[in-house]
Amino acid sequence: MKITLEWLREHLDGDFTVADVVDTLNRIGHEVEGVENPADKFAGFRVAKVLTAEKHPQADKLQVLTVDSGDGGAPLTVVCGAPNARAGLVGVLGLPGAVVPANGMELKVAAVRGVESNGMMCSSRELELGDDHDGIIELPADAPVGTSFADYSGAGDPVIDISITPNRQDCMGVRGIARDLAAAGLGTLKPLAVPTIAGEGAPATEIRTDDPEGCPAFYGRTISGVANGIAPEWMRRRLEAVGQRSISALVDISNYVMFDLGRPSHIYDRAKLTGPLVARRAKAGETVTALNGKDYTLTDTMTVIADDIGVHDIAGIMGGEHSGCSETTSDVLIEVAYFTPERIALTGQALALTSDARSRFERGVDPAFLDDATAIVTAHVLAICGGTPSAVTRAGTPPAEVKTVDYDPTLSATLGGIAIAPDRQKDILTALGFTVIEQGSRWQVAVPSWRRDVDGAPDLVEEVTRITGFDAIASVPLPRSDGVAKPTATPEQLTERRMRRAAAAAGFHEAVTWSFISESDAAPFGGGDWSLANPISEDLKVMRPSLLPGLLAAAQRNQNRGADSIRLFEIGRRYLAGAEHPTLAVLMAGDKRARGWQAGKAAPFDAFDAKAVALALLEAAGAPADRLQVMEAVSEGSIWHPGQSATLRLGPKAVLAEFGALHPLLTRHFDVDGPVMAVQIFLDANPAKRASGPARAAFTPPALQSVRRDFAFLAPTSLTAADLVRAIRGADKASIVDARLFDRFTGQGVPEGQVSLAVEVELQPVEKSFTDAELKAIADKVVAAAAKVGAVLRG
């Protein structure tokens, strides 16, 4: 919401500066986003007079002008191509060093076809004062030559850009801002002048509402014999200052009242209407061409303004192109209606159509202001365009019931944190438009019709504390117990911390990606179970079913910037149909090891790297990594490469992690080069620690040296080494403390369909060293355990 200081003074009487306004607005809860002085863009432009105009010696369409810039020096030579340039014309001269607002070009002394030009005579478009580019600006003959154009045009009026919160529709007009400032003590709010215009006879066009749910009230009147020309300079200047392009007197009047009083309206060319003008539900499939030139297909849930021929207005959002006013308009119909805010919001979202009118109607305009708004718009039309008005037709009834709130003034201290005197509270509420009736220690406060955001006593506390100033609330420390504070992190949070540190220590970089992804990125993962109906972007529509899409997108951006080795991890949530699931995802792409003189070529990551990372992180999380089974990967869609991926499970059903190479189709979808390895660890599947304490006794260093024995087995190729090692480790739990695979061989001497697996077994004596007989007994147990899984000792 933009206002100018001069426009604000139209409603607020007092001696204040723009700095006073900015400070007060910020203090009472209206954040000022910026202050702009339009005069700054006119620096270097001044009123100048053309003394002579001669044909350019080397160009038929150019003239060589001598221009008096008003500085008392010699006239300047300026080359100009405007057809209206002539001797005696008073216009705007841009001097060398000035920057043209329309294109940012800095003016310099330069030769144009062999003639030196010392600046530029400017058109309206070049100074962003309009769309006219057919000729240079022509000022009145008595315009003071040499005067800064910023001073002459009155462009030195500061523009204040204010961020209005969604609940404060009453501040979507200059008057609402002025009311809040007056309540805060900055000036006095001027009374609003509402003219009385009786009109003659009924409107020439019937007005009614057939959709009382979407349009409870539809007021209007016709005016005959208007002349639609250019709006007054003061009105155009104010509208253009807040970013609204001047179009014509009738359109500008409607826009001006909207920005001035926060009250949208619409003016129709009555010659373009056929039959009654009706607020009704749209028919499914109806179309309308809006004022922005775009066609919109409507549904039967939307409210429109239509006649016997078709739709002329998407109610409360945007008018139709074919019923707008033009320079030939002579008879008009003024529409001032109340539309249900929820209906306007849903229609705007469905059509993806925004407008200044929608931003006000969907917040809820003042339902008691229809008559006054109709009179004010009518008065502007009569004063600027002339004409004869009809009486006002009032179709329907606006929801203008008075809301009363029971209020205890002591709440400002107990709820708001500021002890404010009751008299001061009453003055604030009265200045904001509330009516206060004292009934002993409690008040009955009538809420003004323009404050639909006020529902109860806490809202009144907010108003009085806001105007008093939130900075007046004392800073009070929260109570705390004596002694050392108890840890507050949950076991789940502690686990995430350990895993985060372990991943970072292993050389991975933490990424934080969006929880929302596009539908196309979610599709390879089986699609998303949760989607937003009105996302800020189609790329952020679906709640992610996996963390890998975000990491793949990050890898693609890093590869595009020349990264050779990418190691990323993220801890976040996956959003599935039943619930959200905490997950740690790891992604590895590019080179695991750079090329060098020792190792030769660069080495890529492989599935075993992913497995090692998964096991290390699970061990950091406290999972029994030595008891996990490697089984076939089963995941969303087909994201894993067959034969190069697997799961880590605790038992056949409890899947703790997935790891391996991602499917080439998936990496191609995300435009990531080369094989990509990934890990997904499901934190909520990790078994919780026992609440009774440690599961095992404290570690005691062994007194005797351990014994290592090597075993070589022939096993079918279908047997995984992990299953064999697990079976051997369980052969004699009292003596075997570790077992690991150290060799895998196929080829000469190994039958087809089998593989040689060599395992090192570590034995730990406790009270005395092992005898040969004991070692043989343990070896027999190892061989027997291997045989149970299909492996036999090599001869």
Coordinates of C-alpha atoms in Angstrom, one line a residue, residues 226-772:
V226 CA -21.1 12.6 -19.1
A227 CA -18.0 13.7 -20.9
N228 CA -15.1 11.3 -20.4
G229 CA -11.9 13.1 -20.8
I230 CA -8.7 13.4 -18.9
A231 CA -8.8 13.4 -15.1
P232 CA -7.7 16.6 -13.2
E233 CA -3.9 17.0 -12.8
W234 CA -4.1 16.6 -9.0
M235 CA -5.9 13.2 -9.3
R236 CA -3.5 11.9 -12.0
R237 CA -0.5 13.0 -10.0
R238 CA -1.6 11.1 -6.9
L239 CA -2.5 8.0 -8.8
E240 CA 0.7 7.9 -10.7
A241 CA 2.7 8.5 -7.5
V242 CA 1.3 5.3 -6.1
G243 CA 2.0 3.3 -9.3
Q244 CA -1.5 3.6 -10.9
R245 CA -1.5 4.6 -14.6
S246 CA -3.9 7.3 -15.5
I247 CA -6.4 6.0 -18.1
S248 CA -9.4 8.4 -18.3
A249 CA -11.4 10.5 -16.0
L250 CA -14.1 7.8 -15.2
V251 CA -11.6 5.0 -14.7
D252 CA -9.3 7.3 -12.6
I253 CA -12.2 8.3 -10.4
S254 CA -13.0 4.7 -9.5
N255 CA -9.3 4.0 -8.8
Y256 CA -8.9 7.2 -6.8
V257 CA -11.7 6.4 -4.4
M258 CA -10.3 2.8 -4.0
F259 CA -6.9 4.1 -3.0
D260 CA -8.3 7.1 -1.1
L261 CA -11.0 5.3 1.0
G262 CA -10.2 1.6 0.5
R263 CA -13.5 1.2 -1.4
P264 CA -13.5 -0.4 -4.9
S265 CA -16.2 0.4 -7.3
H266 CA -16.8 0.0 -11.1
I267 CA -18.2 2.3 -13.7
Y268 CA -19.8 0.7 -16.8
D269 CA -20.5 2.2 -20.2
R270 CA -24.2 1.9 -20.3
A271 CA -24.4 1.8 -24.1
K272 CA -22.5 -1.5 -23.9
L273 CA -25.1 -3.1 -21.6
T274 CA -28.2 -5.0 -22.7
G275 CA -31.0 -5.5 -20.2
P276 CA -30.6 -5.5 -16.4
L277 CA -27.2 -5.6 -14.7
V278 CA -27.3 -8.6 -12.3
A279 CA -25.0 -10.1 -9.7
R280 CA -25.4 -13.9 -10.2
R281 CA -23.5 -17.2 -10.1
A282 CA -21.5 -17.9 -13.3
K283 CA -22.6 -20.7 -15.5
A284 CA -20.0 -23.5 -15.8
G285 CA -17.9 -22.9 -18.9
E286 CA -18.8 -19.2 -19.3
T287 CA -15.9 -17.1 -20.4
V288 CA -15.1 -13.4 -20.0
T289 CA -12.3 -11.2 -21.4
A290 CA -11.0 -9.2 -18.5
L291 CA -9.5 -5.7 -18.6
N292 CA -6.0 -7.2 -18.7
G293 CA -6.9 -8.7 -22.1
K294 CA -6.9 -12.3 -20.9
D295 CA -9.8 -14.8 -21.3
Y296 CA -11.0 -16.6 -18.2
T297 CA -13.2 -19.7 -18.0
L298 CA -15.6 -19.6 -15.1
T299 CA -17.3 -22.2 -12.9
D300 CA -20.6 -22.2 -11.1
T301 CA -19.0 -21.4 -7.8
M302 CA -18.0 -17.9 -8.9
T303 CA -20.0 -14.6 -8.6
V304 CA -20.1 -12.4 -11.7
I305 CA -21.8 -9.2 -12.9
A306 CA -23.7 -9.9 -16.1
D307 CA -26.5 -8.6 -18.4
D308 CA -28.7 -10.4 -20.9
I309 CA -25.8 -10.9 -23.3
G310 CA -23.2 -12.3 -20.9
V311 CA -20.6 -11.7 -18.2
H312 CA -19.2 -8.2 -17.8
D313 CA -17.3 -8.4 -14.5
I314 CA -15.6 -11.1 -12.4
A315 CA -17.2 -9.8 -9.3
G316 CA -14.9 -8.0 -6.9
I317 CA -11.8 -8.8 -8.9
M318 CA -11.7 -7.4 -12.4
G319 CA -14.1 -5.8 -14.9
G320 CA -14.7 -7.0 -18.4
E321 CA -12.9 -5.5 -21.4
H322 CA -16.0 -4.9 -23.6
S323 CA -18.0 -2.9 -21.1
G324 CA -15.3 -0.5 -20.0
C325 CA -15.5 3.3 -20.5
S326 CA -13.9 5.0 -23.5
E327 CA -13.6 8.6 -24.8
T328 CA -17.0 8.2 -26.5
T329 CA -18.8 7.2 -23.3
S330 CA -21.8 9.5 -22.5
D331 CA -24.0 7.4 -20.2
V332 CA -22.6 5.3 -17.3
L333 CA -23.7 3.0 -14.5
I334 CA -21.9 3.2 -11.2
E335 CA -21.6 -0.1 -9.3
V336 CA -20.8 -0.2 -5.6
A337 CA -21.3 -3.7 -4.2
Y338 CA -20.5 -5.8 -1.2
F339 CA -19.0 -9.2 -2.1
T340 CA -18.4 -12.1 0.4
P341 CA -14.7 -12.1 1.1
E342 CA -14.4 -15.9 1.1
R343 CA -16.0 -16.1 -2.4
I344 CA -13.6 -13.5 -3.8
A345 CA -10.6 -15.2 -2.4
L346 CA -11.6 -18.6 -3.8
T347 CA -12.4 -17.2 -7.2
G348 CA -9.1 -15.3 -7.4
Q349 CA -7.1 -18.4 -6.4
A350 CA -9.0 -20.6 -8.9
L351 CA -8.4 -18.1 -11.8
A352 CA -4.8 -17.1 -10.6
L353 CA -6.0 -13.5 -11.0
T354 CA -4.9 -10.7 -8.7
S355 CA -6.0 -7.1 -8.6
D356 CA -6.1 -4.1 -6.3
A357 CA -9.9 -4.7 -5.9
R358 CA -9.4 -8.3 -5.0
S359 CA -6.9 -7.5 -2.3
R360 CA -9.5 -5.3 -0.7
F361 CA -12.7 -7.4 -1.2
E362 CA -11.1 -10.6 0.0
R363 CA -10.0 -8.9 3.2
G364 CA -13.5 -7.5 3.7
V365 CA -14.5 -4.0 2.8
D366 CA -16.8 -1.8 5.1
P367 CA -20.3 -3.1 4.6
A368 CA -21.9 0.1 6.0
F369 CA -20.1 2.4 3.5
L370 CA -22.1 1.5 0.4
D371 CA -24.3 4.6 0.4
D372 CA -21.5 7.0 1.2
A373 CA -19.2 5.4 -1.4
T374 CA -21.9 5.7 -4.0
A375 CA -22.4 9.4 -3.2
I376 CA -18.6 10.2 -3.2
V377 CA -18.0 8.4 -6.6
T378 CA -21.1 10.2 -8.0
A379 CA -19.8 13.6 -6.8
H380 CA -16.4 13.1 -8.5
V381 CA -18.1 12.1 -11.7
L382 CA -20.4 15.1 -11.7
A383 CA -17.6 17.5 -10.8
I384 CA -15.2 16.2 -13.5
C385 CA -17.4 14.8 -16.2
G386 CA -20.7 16.5 -15.7
G387 CA -24.0 14.7 -16.3
T388 CA -27.4 14.1 -14.6
P389 CA -27.6 11.4 -11.9
S390 CA -30.5 9.1 -11.2
A391 CA -31.6 7.9 -7.8
V392 CA -29.7 5.1 -6.1
T393 CA -31.0 1.5 -6.4
R394 CA -30.2 -0.6 -3.4
A395 CA -30.5 -4.4 -4.2
G396 CA -30.0 -6.7 -1.2
T397 CA -28.8 -5.9 2.3
P398 CA -25.2 -5.6 3.4
P399 CA -24.1 -7.6 6.5
A400 CA -23.7 -4.5 8.7
E401 CA -24.8 -5.8 12.1
V402 CA -23.1 -4.0 15.0
K403 CA -20.7 -6.3 17.0
T404 CA -20.3 -5.6 20.7
V405 CA -17.4 -6.8 22.8
D406 CA -17.4 -7.1 26.6
Y407 CA -14.1 -5.6 27.8
D408 CA -12.2 -5.3 31.0
P409 CA -9.6 -2.4 30.9
T410 CA -7.3 -4.3 33.3
L411 CA -6.6 -6.7 30.5
S412 CA -4.1 -4.3 29.0
A413 CA -1.8 -5.1 31.9
T414 CA -2.5 -8.8 32.5
L415 CA -2.7 -9.8 28.8
G416 CA -0.9 -7.0 27.0
G417 CA 1.9 -6.3 29.4
I418 CA 1.3 -2.6 29.6
A419 CA -0.7 -0.9 32.4
I420 CA -2.6 1.8 30.4
A421 CA -5.0 4.2 32.2
P422 CA -8.7 3.5 31.4
D423 CA -9.2 7.1 30.2
R424 CA -6.3 6.7 27.7
Q425 CA -7.7 3.3 26.5
K426 CA -11.0 4.9 25.9
D427 CA -9.5 7.8 24.0
I428 CA -7.6 5.3 21.8
L429 CA -10.6 3.1 21.0
T430 CA -12.7 6.2 20.3
A431 CA -10.1 7.6 17.9
L432 CA -10.1 4.3 16.1
G433 CA -13.8 4.4 15.6
F434 CA -15.0 2.2 18.5
T435 CA -17.9 3.3 20.7
V436 CA -17.3 2.7 24.4
I437 CA -20.1 2.4 26.9
E438 CA -18.9 2.1 30.5
Q439 CA -20.8 -0.3 32.8
G440 CA -19.0 -0.2 36.1
S441 CA -15.6 -1.8 35.9
R442 CA -16.4 -3.4 32.5
W443 CA -17.1 -1.8 29.2
Q444 CA -19.3 -2.6 26.3
V445 CA -17.4 -1.7 23.1
A446 CA -19.2 -1.4 19.8
V447 CA -16.9 -2.4 16.9
P448 CA -16.9 -0.2 13.9
S449 CA -18.2 -1.7 10.7
W450 CA -14.8 -1.4 9.0
R451 CA -13.0 -3.6 11.6
R452 CA -14.2 -7.2 10.8
D453 CA -10.9 -8.4 12.3
V454 CA -12.0 -7.5 15.9
D455 CA -13.8 -10.4 17.6
G456 CA -13.1 -10.3 21.3
A457 CA -11.4 -8.6 24.2
P458 CA -7.9 -9.7 23.2
D459 CA -8.3 -7.8 19.9
L460 CA -9.1 -4.7 21.9
V461 CA -6.0 -5.2 24.0
E462 CA -3.9 -5.4 20.9
E463 CA -5.4 -2.1 19.6
V464 CA -4.6 -0.1 22.8
T465 CA -1.1 -1.7 23.2
R466 CA -0.4 -1.2 19.5
I467 CA -1.2 2.5 19.6
T468 CA 0.6 3.0 22.9
G469 CA 3.6 1.2 21.4
F470 CA 4.8 -2.3 21.8
D471 CA 8.2 -1.0 22.7
A472 CA 6.6 0.1 26.0
I473 CA 6.2 -3.6 27.0
A474 CA 8.8 -4.4 29.7
S475 CA 11.3 -7.2 29.0
V476 CA 10.7 -9.8 31.7
P477 CA 13.0 -12.9 32.0
L478 CA 11.3 -16.3 32.1
P479 CA 11.4 -18.0 35.4
R480 CA 13.9 -20.8 35.8
S481 CA 14.8 -23.3 38.5
D482 CA 17.9 -23.0 40.6
G483 CA 21.0 -25.0 39.8
V484 CA 22.1 -26.6 36.5
A485 CA 19.4 -26.8 33.9
K486 CA 18.3 -30.3 32.9
P487 CA 18.9 -31.4 29.3
T488 CA 15.9 -30.8 27.1
A489 CA 17.0 -32.7 24.0
T490 CA 14.9 -35.8 23.3
P491 CA 16.6 -39.1 22.5
E492 CA 15.6 -38.6 18.8
Q493 CA 17.2 -35.2 18.7
L494 CA 20.4 -36.6 20.3
T495 CA 20.5 -39.4 17.7
E496 CA 20.2 -36.9 14.9
R497 CA 23.0 -34.8 16.4
R498 CA 25.3 -37.9 16.5
M499 CA 24.5 -38.8 13.0
R500 CA 25.0 -35.3 11.8
R501 CA 28.5 -35.1 13.4
A502 CA 29.4 -38.5 12.0
A503 CA 28.4 -37.6 8.5
A504 CA 30.3 -34.3 8.7
A505 CA 33.4 -36.1 10.1
A506 CA 33.3 -38.5 7.2
G507 CA 33.7 -35.6 4.8
F508 CA 30.1 -34.9 3.8
H509 CA 28.5 -31.5 3.4
E510 CA 25.1 -30.9 5.0
A511 CA 22.4 -29.7 2.7
V512 CA 19.0 -28.1 3.6
T513 CA 16.6 -28.5 0.8
W514 CA 12.9 -27.6 0.3
S515 CA 10.3 -29.9 1.8
F516 CA 8.2 -29.2 -1.3
I517 CA 9.1 -30.5 -4.8
S518 CA 7.5 -30.5 -8.2
E519 CA 5.1 -33.3 -9.3
S520 CA 7.5 -34.4 -12.0
D521 CA 10.3 -34.8 -9.4
A522 CA 8.1 -36.7 -7.1
A523 CA 6.9 -39.1 -9.8
P524 CA 10.0 -41.4 -9.9
F525 CA 9.5 -41.9 -6.2
G526 CA 5.9 -43.1 -6.5
G527 CA 4.4 -39.6 -6.4
G528 CA 3.6 -37.5 -3.4
D529 CA 0.7 -38.2 -1.0
W530 CA 0.3 -34.6 -0.1
S531 CA 0.0 -31.7 -2.5
L532 CA -0.8 -28.0 -2.1
A533 CA -4.0 -26.6 -3.7
N534 CA -2.5 -23.2 -4.1
P535 CA 1.3 -23.4 -4.2
I536 CA 3.5 -20.4 -4.5
S537 CA 5.2 -22.2 -7.5
E538 CA 4.5 -25.4 -9.4
D539 CA 8.0 -26.4 -8.5
L540 CA 7.0 -26.4 -4.8
K541 CA 3.7 -28.2 -4.9
V542 CA 4.2 -31.7 -3.5
M543 CA 5.5 -32.6 -0.1
R544 CA 8.5 -34.7 -0.7
P545 CA 8.2 -38.5 -0.4
S546 CA 12.0 -38.8 -0.2
L547 CA 15.0 -36.5 0.5
L548 CA 16.8 -37.6 -2.6
P549 CA 15.1 -35.3 -5.1
G550 CA 16.5 -32.3 -3.2
L551 CA 20.0 -33.7 -3.0
L552 CA 19.9 -34.7 -6.7
A553 CA 18.9 -31.1 -7.6
A554 CA 21.7 -29.8 -5.4
A555 CA 24.2 -32.2 -7.1
Q556 CA 23.1 -31.1 -10.5
R557 CA 23.7 -27.4 -9.6
N558 CA 27.1 -28.3 -8.2
Q559 CA 28.1 -30.3 -11.3
N560 CA 27.0 -27.3 -13.5
R561 CA 29.5 -25.2 -11.5
G562 CA 32.4 -27.6 -12.1
A563 CA 32.4 -29.7 -8.9
D564 CA 34.3 -33.0 -9.4
S565 CA 33.4 -34.7 -6.2
I566 CA 30.0 -34.3 -4.5
R567 CA 29.3 -35.6 -1.0
L568 CA 26.1 -34.3 0.5
F569 CA 23.8 -35.4 3.3
E570 CA 20.6 -34.1 4.8
I571 CA 18.5 -34.9 7.8
G572 CA 14.8 -34.2 7.4
R573 CA 11.3 -35.5 7.0
R574 CA 9.7 -37.6 4.3
Y575 CA 5.9 -37.0 4.0
L576 CA 4.0 -40.2 3.4
A577 CA 0.3 -41.0 3.6
G578 CA 0.3 -42.2 7.1
A579 CA 2.7 -39.8 8.8
E580 CA 6.0 -37.9 8.4
H581 CA 9.2 -40.0 8.8
P582 CA 12.6 -38.7 10.0
T583 CA 15.3 -39.7 7.5
L584 CA 19.0 -39.2 6.8
A585 CA 19.9 -39.2 3.1
V586 CA 23.4 -39.3 1.7
L587 CA 24.4 -38.7 -1.9
M588 CA 27.8 -39.3 -3.6
A589 CA 28.6 -38.4 -7.2
G590 CA 31.6 -37.7 -9.2
D591 CA 35.1 -38.8 -8.1
K592 CA 35.8 -40.6 -4.9
R593 CA 39.5 -40.1 -5.4
A594 CA 41.1 -37.6 -7.7
R595 CA 43.7 -38.8 -10.2
G596 CA 47.3 -38.8 -9.0
W597 CA 50.7 -40.2 -9.6
Q598 CA 50.2 -42.9 -7.0
A599 CA 46.8 -44.2 -7.9
G600 CA 46.5 -43.2 -11.5
K601 CA 43.1 -42.4 -12.9
A602 CA 40.3 -40.9 -10.8
A603 CA 38.1 -43.5 -9.1
P604 CA 34.3 -43.1 -9.0
F605 CA 32.1 -44.0 -6.0
D606 CA 30.5 -47.5 -6.0
A607 CA 27.9 -49.3 -4.1
F608 CA 30.3 -50.6 -1.5
D609 CA 31.2 -47.0 -0.6
A610 CA 27.5 -46.4 0.0
K611 CA 27.3 -49.6 2.2
A612 CA 30.2 -48.5 4.3
V613 CA 28.7 -45.1 4.9
A614 CA 25.3 -46.6 5.8
L615 CA 26.9 -49.0 8.3
A616 CA 29.1 -46.2 9.9
L617 CA 26.1 -43.9 10.3
L618 CA 23.9 -46.6 11.7
E619 CA 26.6 -47.5 14.2
A620 CA 26.7 -43.8 15.2
A621 CA 23.0 -44.0 15.7
G622 CA 23.4 -46.9 18.1
A623 CA 22.0 -49.5 15.8
P624 CA 23.5 -53.1 16.1
A625 CA 25.5 -52.7 12.8
D626 CA 27.2 -56.2 13.3
R627 CA 23.8 -58.0 13.3
L628 CA 22.3 -56.3 10.3
Q629 CA 21.3 -58.4 7.2
V630 CA 21.9 -57.3 3.7
M631 CA 18.8 -58.0 1.6
E632 CA 17.3 -56.9 -1.7
A633 CA 16.3 -53.3 -2.1
V634 CA 12.7 -52.5 -2.1
S635 CA 11.7 -48.7 -2.3
E636 CA 9.4 -46.2 -3.9
G637 CA 9.1 -46.7 -7.7
S638 CA 12.3 -47.9 -9.3
I639 CA 14.9 -45.5 -8.0
W640 CA 17.6 -48.1 -7.3
H641 CA 19.9 -49.8 -9.8
P642 CA 19.2 -53.5 -10.0
G643 CA 22.1 -55.6 -8.7
Q644 CA 23.9 -52.6 -7.3
S645 CA 21.7 -51.8 -4.3
A646 CA 20.4 -53.4 -1.2
T647 CA 18.8 -52.9 2.2
L648 CA 20.1 -53.2 5.7
R649 CA 17.6 -55.0 7.9
L650 CA 17.3 -56.1 11.5
G651 CA 15.3 -59.2 10.8
P652 CA 13.4 -59.8 7.6
K653 CA 10.9 -57.0 8.0
A654 CA 12.6 -54.1 9.9
V655 CA 14.3 -52.1 7.1
L656 CA 16.8 -49.7 8.7
A657 CA 18.5 -48.4 5.6
E658 CA 18.7 -48.5 1.8
F659 CA 21.9 -48.0 -0.1
G660 CA 23.5 -48.4 -3.5
A661 CA 23.6 -46.9 -7.0
L662 CA 20.6 -44.9 -8.2
H663 CA 18.9 -46.0 -11.4
P664 CA 20.3 -44.3 -14.5
L665 CA 16.8 -43.2 -15.5
L666 CA 16.5 -41.3 -12.2
T667 CA 19.9 -39.6 -12.6
R668 CA 19.0 -38.7 -16.2
H669 CA 15.7 -37.2 -15.0
F670 CA 17.6 -34.9 -12.7
D671 CA 20.4 -34.2 -15.2
V672 CA 23.1 -35.6 -13.0
D673 CA 26.1 -37.1 -14.7
G674 CA 27.8 -40.4 -14.0
P675 CA 26.9 -43.1 -11.5
V676 CA 25.4 -41.7 -8.3
M677 CA 25.4 -43.6 -5.0
A678 CA 22.9 -42.9 -2.3
V679 CA 21.9 -43.9 1.2
Q680 CA 18.6 -43.5 3.0
I681 CA 18.5 -44.3 6.7
F682 CA 15.1 -44.5 8.3
L683 CA 15.6 -43.0 11.8
D684 CA 12.2 -44.0 13.1
A685 CA 13.0 -47.7 12.3
N686 CA 16.1 -47.7 14.4
P687 CA 15.3 -49.7 17.6
A688 CA 15.2 -47.6 20.7
K689 CA 17.7 -48.1 23.5
R690 CA 16.6 -50.0 26.5
A691 CA 15.3 -47.8 29.3
S692 CA 16.9 -50.0 32.0
G693 CA 20.5 -48.9 31.2
P694 CA 23.4 -50.2 29.2
A695 CA 22.8 -53.5 27.4
R696 CA 26.3 -54.8 28.2
A697 CA 28.9 -54.4 31.0
A698 CA 31.6 -51.8 30.8
F699 CA 34.6 -52.8 28.6
T700 CA 37.5 -54.5 30.4
P701 CA 40.8 -54.9 28.4
P702 CA 41.6 -58.7 28.0
A703 CA 44.6 -60.0 30.0
L704 CA 45.5 -62.5 27.3
Q705 CA 46.5 -62.0 23.6
S706 CA 43.8 -62.9 21.0
V707 CA 44.3 -65.7 18.5
R708 CA 43.5 -65.4 14.8
R709 CA 42.7 -68.2 12.5
D710 CA 41.9 -68.1 8.7
F711 CA 39.3 -70.3 7.0
A712 CA 38.6 -70.6 3.3
F713 CA 35.2 -71.9 2.2
L714 CA 33.6 -72.8 -1.1
A715 CA 30.1 -71.3 -1.2
P716 CA 27.4 -70.9 -3.9
T717 CA 27.4 -67.5 -5.6
S718 CA 23.9 -66.9 -4.2
L719 CA 25.3 -66.8 -0.6
T720 CA 26.2 -63.4 0.5
A721 CA 29.5 -62.9 2.4
A722 CA 27.6 -61.1 5.2
D723 CA 25.5 -64.2 5.9
L724 CA 28.5 -66.4 6.0
V725 CA 30.4 -64.0 8.4
R726 CA 27.3 -63.7 10.6
A727 CA 27.0 -67.5 10.8
I728 CA 30.7 -67.9 11.8
R729 CA 30.5 -65.1 14.4
G730 CA 27.6 -67.0 16.1
A731 CA 29.3 -70.3 16.0
D732 CA 30.9 -69.8 19.5
K733 CA 29.9 -66.5 21.0
A734 CA 32.0 -67.0 24.1
S735 CA 35.2 -67.3 22.2
I736 CA 34.7 -65.6 18.8
V737 CA 34.9 -61.8 19.2
D738 CA 35.1 -60.9 15.5
A739 CA 35.0 -62.3 12.0
R740 CA 35.7 -60.5 8.7
L741 CA 35.9 -61.4 5.1
F742 CA 39.4 -60.7 3.7
D743 CA 39.4 -62.5 0.3
R744 CA 36.9 -63.4 -2.5
F745 CA 38.1 -65.4 -5.4
T746 CA 36.6 -67.1 -8.5
G747 CA 38.5 -68.8 -11.3
Q748 CA 41.0 -71.6 -11.6
G749 CA 40.4 -74.2 -8.9
V750 CA 36.9 -73.0 -8.0
P751 CA 34.0 -74.9 -9.5
E752 CA 31.5 -73.0 -11.7
G753 CA 28.6 -71.5 -9.7
Q754 CA 30.7 -71.3 -6.6
V755 CA 33.0 -68.7 -5.0
S756 CA 35.9 -68.9 -2.6
L757 CA 35.4 -66.8 0.5
A758 CA 38.2 -66.4 3.0
V759 CA 37.3 -65.3 6.6
E760 CA 39.6 -64.3 9.4
V761 CA 38.3 -65.3 12.8
E762 CA 39.5 -63.7 16.0
L763 CA 39.4 -65.7 19.2
Q764 CA 39.8 -64.2 22.7
P765 CA 40.8 -66.4 25.6
V766 CA 39.6 -65.2 29.0
E767 CA 41.1 -67.1 32.0
K768 CA 43.8 -69.1 30.2
S769 CA 45.3 -69.6 26.8
F770 CA 43.5 -72.0 24.3
T771 CA 44.8 -75.5 24.1
D772 CA 45.2 -77.3 20.7

